[in-house]
Coordinates of C-alpha atoms in Angstrom, one line a residue:
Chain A
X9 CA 49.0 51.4 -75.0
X10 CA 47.5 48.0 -74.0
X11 CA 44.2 46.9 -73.7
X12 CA 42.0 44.3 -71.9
X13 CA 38.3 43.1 -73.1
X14 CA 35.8 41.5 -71.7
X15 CA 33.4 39.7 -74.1
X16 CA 29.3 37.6 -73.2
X17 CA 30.8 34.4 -72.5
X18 CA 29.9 32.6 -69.7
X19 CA 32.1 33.3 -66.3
X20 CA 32.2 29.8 -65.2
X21 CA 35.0 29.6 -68.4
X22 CA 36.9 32.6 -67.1
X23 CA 40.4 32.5 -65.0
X24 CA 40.0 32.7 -61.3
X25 CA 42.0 36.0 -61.4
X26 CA 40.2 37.6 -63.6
X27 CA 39.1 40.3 -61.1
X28 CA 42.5 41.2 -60.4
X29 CA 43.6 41.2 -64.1
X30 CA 41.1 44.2 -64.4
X31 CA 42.2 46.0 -61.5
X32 CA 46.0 45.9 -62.5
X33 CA 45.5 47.0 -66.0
X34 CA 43.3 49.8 -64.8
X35 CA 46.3 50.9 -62.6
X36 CA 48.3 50.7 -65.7
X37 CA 45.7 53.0 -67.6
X38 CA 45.1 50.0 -69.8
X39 CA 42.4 50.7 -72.4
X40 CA 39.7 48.4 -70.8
X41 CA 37.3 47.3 -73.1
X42 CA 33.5 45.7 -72.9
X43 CA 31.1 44.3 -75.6
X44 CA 27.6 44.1 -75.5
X45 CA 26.9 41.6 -72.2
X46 CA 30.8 42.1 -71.1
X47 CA 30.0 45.5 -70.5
X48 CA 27.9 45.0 -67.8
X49 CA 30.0 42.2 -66.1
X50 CA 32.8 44.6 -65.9
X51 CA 30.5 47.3 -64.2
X52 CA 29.4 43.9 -61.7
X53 CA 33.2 43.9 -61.2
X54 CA 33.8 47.8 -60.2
X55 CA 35.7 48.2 -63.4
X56 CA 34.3 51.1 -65.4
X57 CA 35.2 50.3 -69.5
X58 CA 37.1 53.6 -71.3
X59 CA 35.3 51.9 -74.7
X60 CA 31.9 49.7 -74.6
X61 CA 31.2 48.2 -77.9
X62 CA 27.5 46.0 -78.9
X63 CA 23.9 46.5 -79.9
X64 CA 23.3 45.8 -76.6
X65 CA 20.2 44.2 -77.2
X66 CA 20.5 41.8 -74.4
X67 CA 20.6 44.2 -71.6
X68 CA 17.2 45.8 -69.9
X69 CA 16.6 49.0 -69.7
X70 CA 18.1 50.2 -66.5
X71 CA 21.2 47.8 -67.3
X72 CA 21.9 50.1 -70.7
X73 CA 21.1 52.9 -68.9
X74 CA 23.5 52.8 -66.8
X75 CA 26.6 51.9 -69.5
X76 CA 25.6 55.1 -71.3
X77 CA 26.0 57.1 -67.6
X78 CA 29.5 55.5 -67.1
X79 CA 31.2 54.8 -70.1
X80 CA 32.8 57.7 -72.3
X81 CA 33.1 56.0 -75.7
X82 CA 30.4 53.6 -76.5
X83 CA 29.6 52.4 -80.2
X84 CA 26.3 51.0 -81.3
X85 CA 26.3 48.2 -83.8
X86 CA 23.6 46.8 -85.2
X87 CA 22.0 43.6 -85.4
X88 CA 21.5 43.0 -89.1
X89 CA 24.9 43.8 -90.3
X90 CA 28.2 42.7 -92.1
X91 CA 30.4 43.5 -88.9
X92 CA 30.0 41.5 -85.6
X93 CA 30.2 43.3 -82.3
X94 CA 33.6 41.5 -81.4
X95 CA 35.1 42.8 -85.0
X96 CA 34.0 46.2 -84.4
X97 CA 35.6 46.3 -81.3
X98 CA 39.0 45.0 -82.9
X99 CA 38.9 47.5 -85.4
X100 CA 38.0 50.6 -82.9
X101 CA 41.0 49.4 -80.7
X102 CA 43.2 48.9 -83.1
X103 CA 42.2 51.7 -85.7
X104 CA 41.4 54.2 -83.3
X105 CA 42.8 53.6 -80.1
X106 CA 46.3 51.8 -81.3
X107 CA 46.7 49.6 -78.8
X108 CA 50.1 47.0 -79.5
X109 CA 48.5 44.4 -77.4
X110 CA 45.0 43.2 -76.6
X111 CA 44.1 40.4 -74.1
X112 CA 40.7 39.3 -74.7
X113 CA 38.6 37.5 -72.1
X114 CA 35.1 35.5 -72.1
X115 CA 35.3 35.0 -75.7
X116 CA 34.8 30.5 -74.8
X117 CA 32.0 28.9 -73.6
X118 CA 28.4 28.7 -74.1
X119 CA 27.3 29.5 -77.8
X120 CA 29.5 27.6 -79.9
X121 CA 28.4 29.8 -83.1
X122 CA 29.7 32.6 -80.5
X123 CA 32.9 31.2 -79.7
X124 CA 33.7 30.3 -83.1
X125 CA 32.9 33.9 -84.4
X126 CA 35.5 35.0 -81.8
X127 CA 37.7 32.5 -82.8
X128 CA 37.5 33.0 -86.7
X129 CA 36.7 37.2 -87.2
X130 CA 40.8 36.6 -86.8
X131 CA 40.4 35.2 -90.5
X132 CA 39.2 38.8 -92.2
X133 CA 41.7 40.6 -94.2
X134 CA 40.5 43.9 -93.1
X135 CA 41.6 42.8 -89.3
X136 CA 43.9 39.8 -89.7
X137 CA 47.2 42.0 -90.0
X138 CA 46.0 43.0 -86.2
X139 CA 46.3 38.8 -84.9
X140 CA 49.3 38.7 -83.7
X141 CA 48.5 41.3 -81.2
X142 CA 45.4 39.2 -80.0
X143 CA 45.3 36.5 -77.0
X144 CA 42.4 35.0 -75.6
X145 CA 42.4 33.4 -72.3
X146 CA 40.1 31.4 -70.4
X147 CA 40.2 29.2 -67.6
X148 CA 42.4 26.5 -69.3
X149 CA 43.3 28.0 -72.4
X150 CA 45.5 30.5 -74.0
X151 CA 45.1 31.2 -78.0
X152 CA 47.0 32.9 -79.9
X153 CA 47.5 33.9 -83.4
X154 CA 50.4 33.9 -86.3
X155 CA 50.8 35.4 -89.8
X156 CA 53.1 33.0 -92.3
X157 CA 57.0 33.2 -91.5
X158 CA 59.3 32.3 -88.9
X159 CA 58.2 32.1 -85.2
X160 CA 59.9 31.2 -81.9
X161 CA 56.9 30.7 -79.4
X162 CA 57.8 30.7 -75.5
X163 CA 56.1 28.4 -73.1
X164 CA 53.3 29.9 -71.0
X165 CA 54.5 29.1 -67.6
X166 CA 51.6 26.5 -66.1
X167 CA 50.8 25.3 -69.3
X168 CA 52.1 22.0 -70.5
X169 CA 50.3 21.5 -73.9
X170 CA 50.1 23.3 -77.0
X171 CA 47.8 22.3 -80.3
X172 CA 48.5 24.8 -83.3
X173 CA 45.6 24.8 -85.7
X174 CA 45.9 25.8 -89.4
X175 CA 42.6 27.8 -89.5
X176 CA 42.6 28.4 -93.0
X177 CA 44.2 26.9 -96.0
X178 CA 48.3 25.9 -95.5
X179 CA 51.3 26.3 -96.7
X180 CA 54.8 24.0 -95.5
X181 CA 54.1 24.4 -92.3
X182 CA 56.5 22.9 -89.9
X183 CA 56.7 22.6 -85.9
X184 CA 59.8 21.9 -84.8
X185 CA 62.4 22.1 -81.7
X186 CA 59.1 20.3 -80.0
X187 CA 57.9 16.5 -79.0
X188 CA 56.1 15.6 -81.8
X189 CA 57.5 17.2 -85.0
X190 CA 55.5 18.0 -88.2
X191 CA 57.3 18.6 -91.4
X192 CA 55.9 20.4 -94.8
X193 CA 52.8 19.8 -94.1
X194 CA 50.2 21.8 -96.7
X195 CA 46.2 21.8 -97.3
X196 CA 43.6 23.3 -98.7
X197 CA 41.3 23.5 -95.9
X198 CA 41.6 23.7 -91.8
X199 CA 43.8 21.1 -89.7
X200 CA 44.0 21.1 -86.2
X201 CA 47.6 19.4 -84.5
X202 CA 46.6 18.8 -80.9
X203 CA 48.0 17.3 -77.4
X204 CA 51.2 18.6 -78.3
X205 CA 54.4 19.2 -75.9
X206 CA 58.0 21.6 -75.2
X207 CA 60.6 19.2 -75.1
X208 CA 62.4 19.0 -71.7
X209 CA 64.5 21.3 -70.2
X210 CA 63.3 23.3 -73.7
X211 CA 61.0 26.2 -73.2
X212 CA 60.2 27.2 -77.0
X213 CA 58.8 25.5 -80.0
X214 CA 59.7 26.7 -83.7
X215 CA 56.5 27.3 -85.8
X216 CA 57.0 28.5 -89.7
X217 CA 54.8 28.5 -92.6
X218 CA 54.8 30.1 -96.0
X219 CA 51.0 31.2 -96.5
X220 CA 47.9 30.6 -93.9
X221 CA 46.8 31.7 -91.0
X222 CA 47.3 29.7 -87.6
X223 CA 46.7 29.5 -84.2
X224 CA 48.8 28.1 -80.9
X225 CA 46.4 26.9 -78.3
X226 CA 48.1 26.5 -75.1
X227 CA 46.3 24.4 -72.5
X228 CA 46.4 23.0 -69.5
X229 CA 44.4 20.1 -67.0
X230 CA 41.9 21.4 -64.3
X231 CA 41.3 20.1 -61.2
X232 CA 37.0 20.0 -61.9
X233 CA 34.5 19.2 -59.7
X234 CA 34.2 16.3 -60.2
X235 CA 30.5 15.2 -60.0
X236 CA 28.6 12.5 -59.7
X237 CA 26.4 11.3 -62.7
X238 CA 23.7 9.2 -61.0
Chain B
X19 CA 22.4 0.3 -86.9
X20 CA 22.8 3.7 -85.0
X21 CA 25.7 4.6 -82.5
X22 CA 26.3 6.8 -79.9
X23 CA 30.1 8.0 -78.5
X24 CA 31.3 9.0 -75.7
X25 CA 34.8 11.5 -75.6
X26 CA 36.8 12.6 -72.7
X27 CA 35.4 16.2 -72.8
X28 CA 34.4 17.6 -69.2
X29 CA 31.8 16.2 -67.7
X30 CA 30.1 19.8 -67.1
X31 CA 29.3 20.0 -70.9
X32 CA 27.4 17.0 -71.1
X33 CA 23.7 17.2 -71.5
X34 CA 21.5 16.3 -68.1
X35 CA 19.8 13.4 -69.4
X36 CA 23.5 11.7 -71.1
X37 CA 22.9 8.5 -68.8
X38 CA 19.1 8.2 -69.6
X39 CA 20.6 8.8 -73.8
X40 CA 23.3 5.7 -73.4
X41 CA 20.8 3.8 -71.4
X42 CA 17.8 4.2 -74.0
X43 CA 20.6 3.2 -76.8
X44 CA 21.5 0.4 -75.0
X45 CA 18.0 -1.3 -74.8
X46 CA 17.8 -0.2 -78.1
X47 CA 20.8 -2.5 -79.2
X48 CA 22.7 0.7 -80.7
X49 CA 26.4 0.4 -81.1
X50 CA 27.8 2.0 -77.9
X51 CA 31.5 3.4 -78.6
X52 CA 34.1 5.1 -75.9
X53 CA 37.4 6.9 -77.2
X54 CA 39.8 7.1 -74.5
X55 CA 38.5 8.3 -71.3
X56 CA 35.2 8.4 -72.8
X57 CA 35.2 4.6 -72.6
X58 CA 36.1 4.7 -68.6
X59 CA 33.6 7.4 -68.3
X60 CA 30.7 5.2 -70.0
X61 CA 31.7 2.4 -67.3
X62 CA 31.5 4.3 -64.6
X63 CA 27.8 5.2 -65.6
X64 CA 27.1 1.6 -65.9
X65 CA 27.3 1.1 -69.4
X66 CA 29.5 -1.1 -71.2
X67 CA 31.3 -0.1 -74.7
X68 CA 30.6 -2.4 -77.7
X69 CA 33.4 -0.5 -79.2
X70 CA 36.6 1.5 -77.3
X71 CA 39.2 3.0 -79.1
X72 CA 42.3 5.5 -78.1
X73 CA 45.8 5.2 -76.8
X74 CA 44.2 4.9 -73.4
X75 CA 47.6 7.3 -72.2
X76 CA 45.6 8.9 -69.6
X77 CA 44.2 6.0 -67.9
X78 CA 45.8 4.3 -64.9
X79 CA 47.0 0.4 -65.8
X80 CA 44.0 -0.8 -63.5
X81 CA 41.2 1.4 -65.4
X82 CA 42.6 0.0 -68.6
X83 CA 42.5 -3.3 -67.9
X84 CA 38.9 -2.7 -66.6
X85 CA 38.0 -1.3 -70.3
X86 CA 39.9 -4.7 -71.7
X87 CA 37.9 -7.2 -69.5
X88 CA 34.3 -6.0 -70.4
X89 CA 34.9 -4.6 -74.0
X90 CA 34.5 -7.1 -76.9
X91 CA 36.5 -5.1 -79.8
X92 CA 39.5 -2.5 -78.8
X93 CA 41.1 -0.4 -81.3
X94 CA 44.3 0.6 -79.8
X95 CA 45.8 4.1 -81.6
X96 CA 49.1 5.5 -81.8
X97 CA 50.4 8.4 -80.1
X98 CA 52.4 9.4 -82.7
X99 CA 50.2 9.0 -85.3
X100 CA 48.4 11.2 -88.6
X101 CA 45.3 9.9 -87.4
X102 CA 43.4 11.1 -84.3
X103 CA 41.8 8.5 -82.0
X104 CA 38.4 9.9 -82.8
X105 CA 39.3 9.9 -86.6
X106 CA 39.6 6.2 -86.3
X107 CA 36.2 6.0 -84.2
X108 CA 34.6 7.1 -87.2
X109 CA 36.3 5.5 -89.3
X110 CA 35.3 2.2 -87.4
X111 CA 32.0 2.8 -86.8
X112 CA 31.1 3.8 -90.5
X113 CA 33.3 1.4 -92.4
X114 CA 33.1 -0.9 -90.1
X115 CA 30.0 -1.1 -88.6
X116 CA 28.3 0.8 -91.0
X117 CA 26.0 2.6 -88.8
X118 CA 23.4 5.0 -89.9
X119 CA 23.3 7.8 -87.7
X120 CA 26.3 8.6 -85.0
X121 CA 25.6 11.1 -81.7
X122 CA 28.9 12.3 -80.3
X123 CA 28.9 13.2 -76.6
X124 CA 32.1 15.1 -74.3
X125 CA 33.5 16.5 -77.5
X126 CA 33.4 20.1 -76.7
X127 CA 34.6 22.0 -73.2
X128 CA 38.2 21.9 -71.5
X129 CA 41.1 21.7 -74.1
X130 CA 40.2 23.8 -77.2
X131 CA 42.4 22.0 -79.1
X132 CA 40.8 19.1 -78.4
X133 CA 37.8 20.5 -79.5
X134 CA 38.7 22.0 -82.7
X135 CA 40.2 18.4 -83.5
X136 CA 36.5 17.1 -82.9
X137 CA 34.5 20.0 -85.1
X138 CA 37.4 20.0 -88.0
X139 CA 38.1 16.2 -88.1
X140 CA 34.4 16.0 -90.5
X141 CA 36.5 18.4 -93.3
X142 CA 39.2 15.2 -94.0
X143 CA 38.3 13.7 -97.2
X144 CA 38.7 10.8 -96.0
X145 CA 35.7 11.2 -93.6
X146 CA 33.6 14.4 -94.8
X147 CA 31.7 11.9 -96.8
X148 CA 30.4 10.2 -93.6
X149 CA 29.2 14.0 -92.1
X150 CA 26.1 14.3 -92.6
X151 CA 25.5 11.2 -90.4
X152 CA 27.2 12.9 -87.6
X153 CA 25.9 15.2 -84.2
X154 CA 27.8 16.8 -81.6
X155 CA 25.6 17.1 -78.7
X156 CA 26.5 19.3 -75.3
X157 CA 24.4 20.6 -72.7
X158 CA 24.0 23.8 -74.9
X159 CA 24.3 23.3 -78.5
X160 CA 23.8 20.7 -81.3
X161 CA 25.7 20.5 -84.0
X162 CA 25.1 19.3 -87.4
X163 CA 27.3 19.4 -90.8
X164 CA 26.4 20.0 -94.5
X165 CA 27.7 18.8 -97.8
X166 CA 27.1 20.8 -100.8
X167 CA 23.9 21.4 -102.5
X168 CA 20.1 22.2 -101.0
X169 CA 19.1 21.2 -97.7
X170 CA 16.1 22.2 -95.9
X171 CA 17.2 22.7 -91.8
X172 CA 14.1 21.7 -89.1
X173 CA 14.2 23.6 -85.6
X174 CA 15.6 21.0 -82.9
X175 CA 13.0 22.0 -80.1
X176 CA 13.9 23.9 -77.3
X177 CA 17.0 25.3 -79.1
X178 CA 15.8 29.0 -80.6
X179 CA 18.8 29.9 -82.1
X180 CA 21.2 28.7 -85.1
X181 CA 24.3 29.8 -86.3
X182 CA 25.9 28.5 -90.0
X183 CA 29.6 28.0 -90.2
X184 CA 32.0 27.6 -93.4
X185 CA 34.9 25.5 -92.1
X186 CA 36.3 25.9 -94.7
X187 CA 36.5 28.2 -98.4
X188 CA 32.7 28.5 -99.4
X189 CA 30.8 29.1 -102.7
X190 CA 27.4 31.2 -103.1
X191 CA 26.2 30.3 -99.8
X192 CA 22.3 31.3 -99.2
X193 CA 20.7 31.5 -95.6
X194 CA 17.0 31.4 -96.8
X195 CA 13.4 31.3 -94.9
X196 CA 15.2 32.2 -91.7
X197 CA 15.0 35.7 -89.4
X198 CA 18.4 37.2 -91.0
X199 CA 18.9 36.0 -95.1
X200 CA 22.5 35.3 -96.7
X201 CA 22.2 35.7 -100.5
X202 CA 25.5 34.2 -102.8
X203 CA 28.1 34.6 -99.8
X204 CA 31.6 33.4 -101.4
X205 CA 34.6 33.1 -98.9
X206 CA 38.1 31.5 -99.5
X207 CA 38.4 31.1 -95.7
X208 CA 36.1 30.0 -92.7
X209 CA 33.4 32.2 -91.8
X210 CA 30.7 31.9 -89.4
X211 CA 27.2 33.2 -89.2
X212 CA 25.8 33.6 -85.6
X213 CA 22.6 34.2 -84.0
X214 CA 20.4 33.7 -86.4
X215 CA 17.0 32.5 -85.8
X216 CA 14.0 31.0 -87.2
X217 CA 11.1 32.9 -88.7
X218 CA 7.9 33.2 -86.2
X219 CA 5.6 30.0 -87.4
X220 CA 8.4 28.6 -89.4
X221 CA 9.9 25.2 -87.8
X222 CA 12.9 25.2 -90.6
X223 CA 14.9 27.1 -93.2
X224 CA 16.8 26.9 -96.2
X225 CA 20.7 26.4 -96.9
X226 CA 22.5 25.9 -99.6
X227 CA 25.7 26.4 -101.7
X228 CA 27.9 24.8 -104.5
X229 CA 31.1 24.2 -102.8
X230 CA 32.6 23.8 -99.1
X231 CA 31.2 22.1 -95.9
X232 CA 28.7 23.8 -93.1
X233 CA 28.3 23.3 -90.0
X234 CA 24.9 24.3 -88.2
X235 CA 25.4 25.0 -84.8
X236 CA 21.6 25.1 -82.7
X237 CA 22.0 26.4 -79.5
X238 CA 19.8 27.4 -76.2
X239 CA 20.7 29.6 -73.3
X240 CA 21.3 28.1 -70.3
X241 CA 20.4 29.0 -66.5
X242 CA 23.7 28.9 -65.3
X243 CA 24.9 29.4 -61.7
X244 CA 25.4 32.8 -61.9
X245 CA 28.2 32.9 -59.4
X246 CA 29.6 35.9 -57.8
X247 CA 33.0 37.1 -58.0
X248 CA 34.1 39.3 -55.5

């Protein structure tokens, strides 16, 4: 079983096709997942969540009201607690639901204390065995995760860059098979490897490490708006 | 001598009042700094870099030789280099120029990687001494970094929430004097604190620990453009 979430974070950071991301893995019986604020959105959407997940505590009345009419598994959390909502929700999916693949979205943007919660919870023992199961995807951005060893990682198709970010202490870790190499490189605290590229006519990279935890952001330019500061 | 930078982050993270912030610098004879785009960017507001530095890679030959005409001193990075160009901004501006007090702006939004490169650049020891001198500013959150030992945090006004981030392994971290307490928290890997708050009638709060580096990330919500999708 897969599963698609749908965290707070603001929608002016999520992919134009968002909508019909939703829809297709609802076809697919996808497990489709929302916490706290994401909850809502999805219901905004037309997309009912199987599993709602938050303390909810930014929602009015009638807005929580009617989550609890729609959605058949929903699981409170609480505000002053060791577990955030966004962990909670990884362990229900994975522990409960045993999903072999979860795409997360809305997890960027706004609150950077939110972001890098979603970013880090990765780090916990009790979950980080899970990571490699894990994307988040944005507008520009897809992250994901990779437990010490051997990986070949695959171009995502429209996205030119990569960056691959120790996010914890290191280990001889090595990029290779890519433009800019790195050899052996170890530390004792986080390093981030950015603006990196495939080689041509190459469409895989070779990451390995011996102990850490990292992750491969791949990115990409956006047209913007450009506006005027004046 | 204070300074304030400008990166090439998107221009839709930048505070409203960034032009009125370089301007009020300028008069004030702080050192004004551009890395990369950020220096074409500060130009096109009207306001001339003391200080550019980058590889200047995404700017077209006759925006570069724009930035080479009008700015006195050019520090021109490699590529293929250990050191990112905003590494060697600070390292500029604090060995250098020995500034005081530096306020980064366009470091956060677009490229992740770009902006985990800017947050985790403070942890080299090469620089981390120079952090507490340093703040990321968006349109949505400030961000300030710790050293070990006791500090007492002030409310930055208008921003009613806080979150406190371990970058990196932690020892007997203590939240104290703020809505939601942390007593002795240990971690050998990052782990971040969100959503916390000050007490009612309080305008600060305690923070403190033996070993590590924090980041405190103030934040606001923001009335965003609640667009539709349908």
């Amino acid at each position: 079983m897969r599963a698609v979430a749908l965290l707070g974070g603001p929608k002016e950071e999520w992919p134009q096709d968002i909508k019909s991301e939703f829809e297709k893995a609802k076809a697919r019986h996808d497990l489709i997942v929302g916490v706290d604020r994401g909850s809502l959105l999805l219901e905004e959407m037309g997309i009912i969540p199987d599993l709602a997940v938050g303390d909810f505590d930014s929602l009015k009345k009638d807005e929580l009201n009617k989550i609890e009419k729609s959605v058949p598994d929903i699981r409170y959390s609480n505000p002053v607690k060791d577990w955030t909502d966004t962990e909670l929700m990884l362990k229900a999916v994975f522990e409960d639901y045993h999903v072999l693949d979860l795409k997360i979205y809305g997890a960027t943007g706004g609150r950077i204390d939110h972001f890098l919660v979603n970013l880090l919870m990765l780090l916990n023992p009790e979950i980080r065995h899970f990571s490699e199961k894990v994307t988040l995807i944005d507008q520009q951005n897809i992250i994901k995760f990779y437990l010490s060893g051997r990986h070949l990682i695959k171009k995502e198709a429209a996205y030119p860059y990569f960056g691959v970010a120790a996010l914890s202490s290191i280990q001889n870790l090595n990029i290779l098979k890519a433009k800019y190499l790195l050899k052996n490189f170890s530390s004792s605290y986080p390093r981030v490897f950015a603006s990196n590229e495939f080689k041509e006519n190459n469409d895989s990279f070779e990451l390995n490490f011996t102990s850490g935890f990292v992750s491969v952001i791949f990115s990409k330019d956006l047209d913007r708006f450009d506006h005027v500061i004046s």
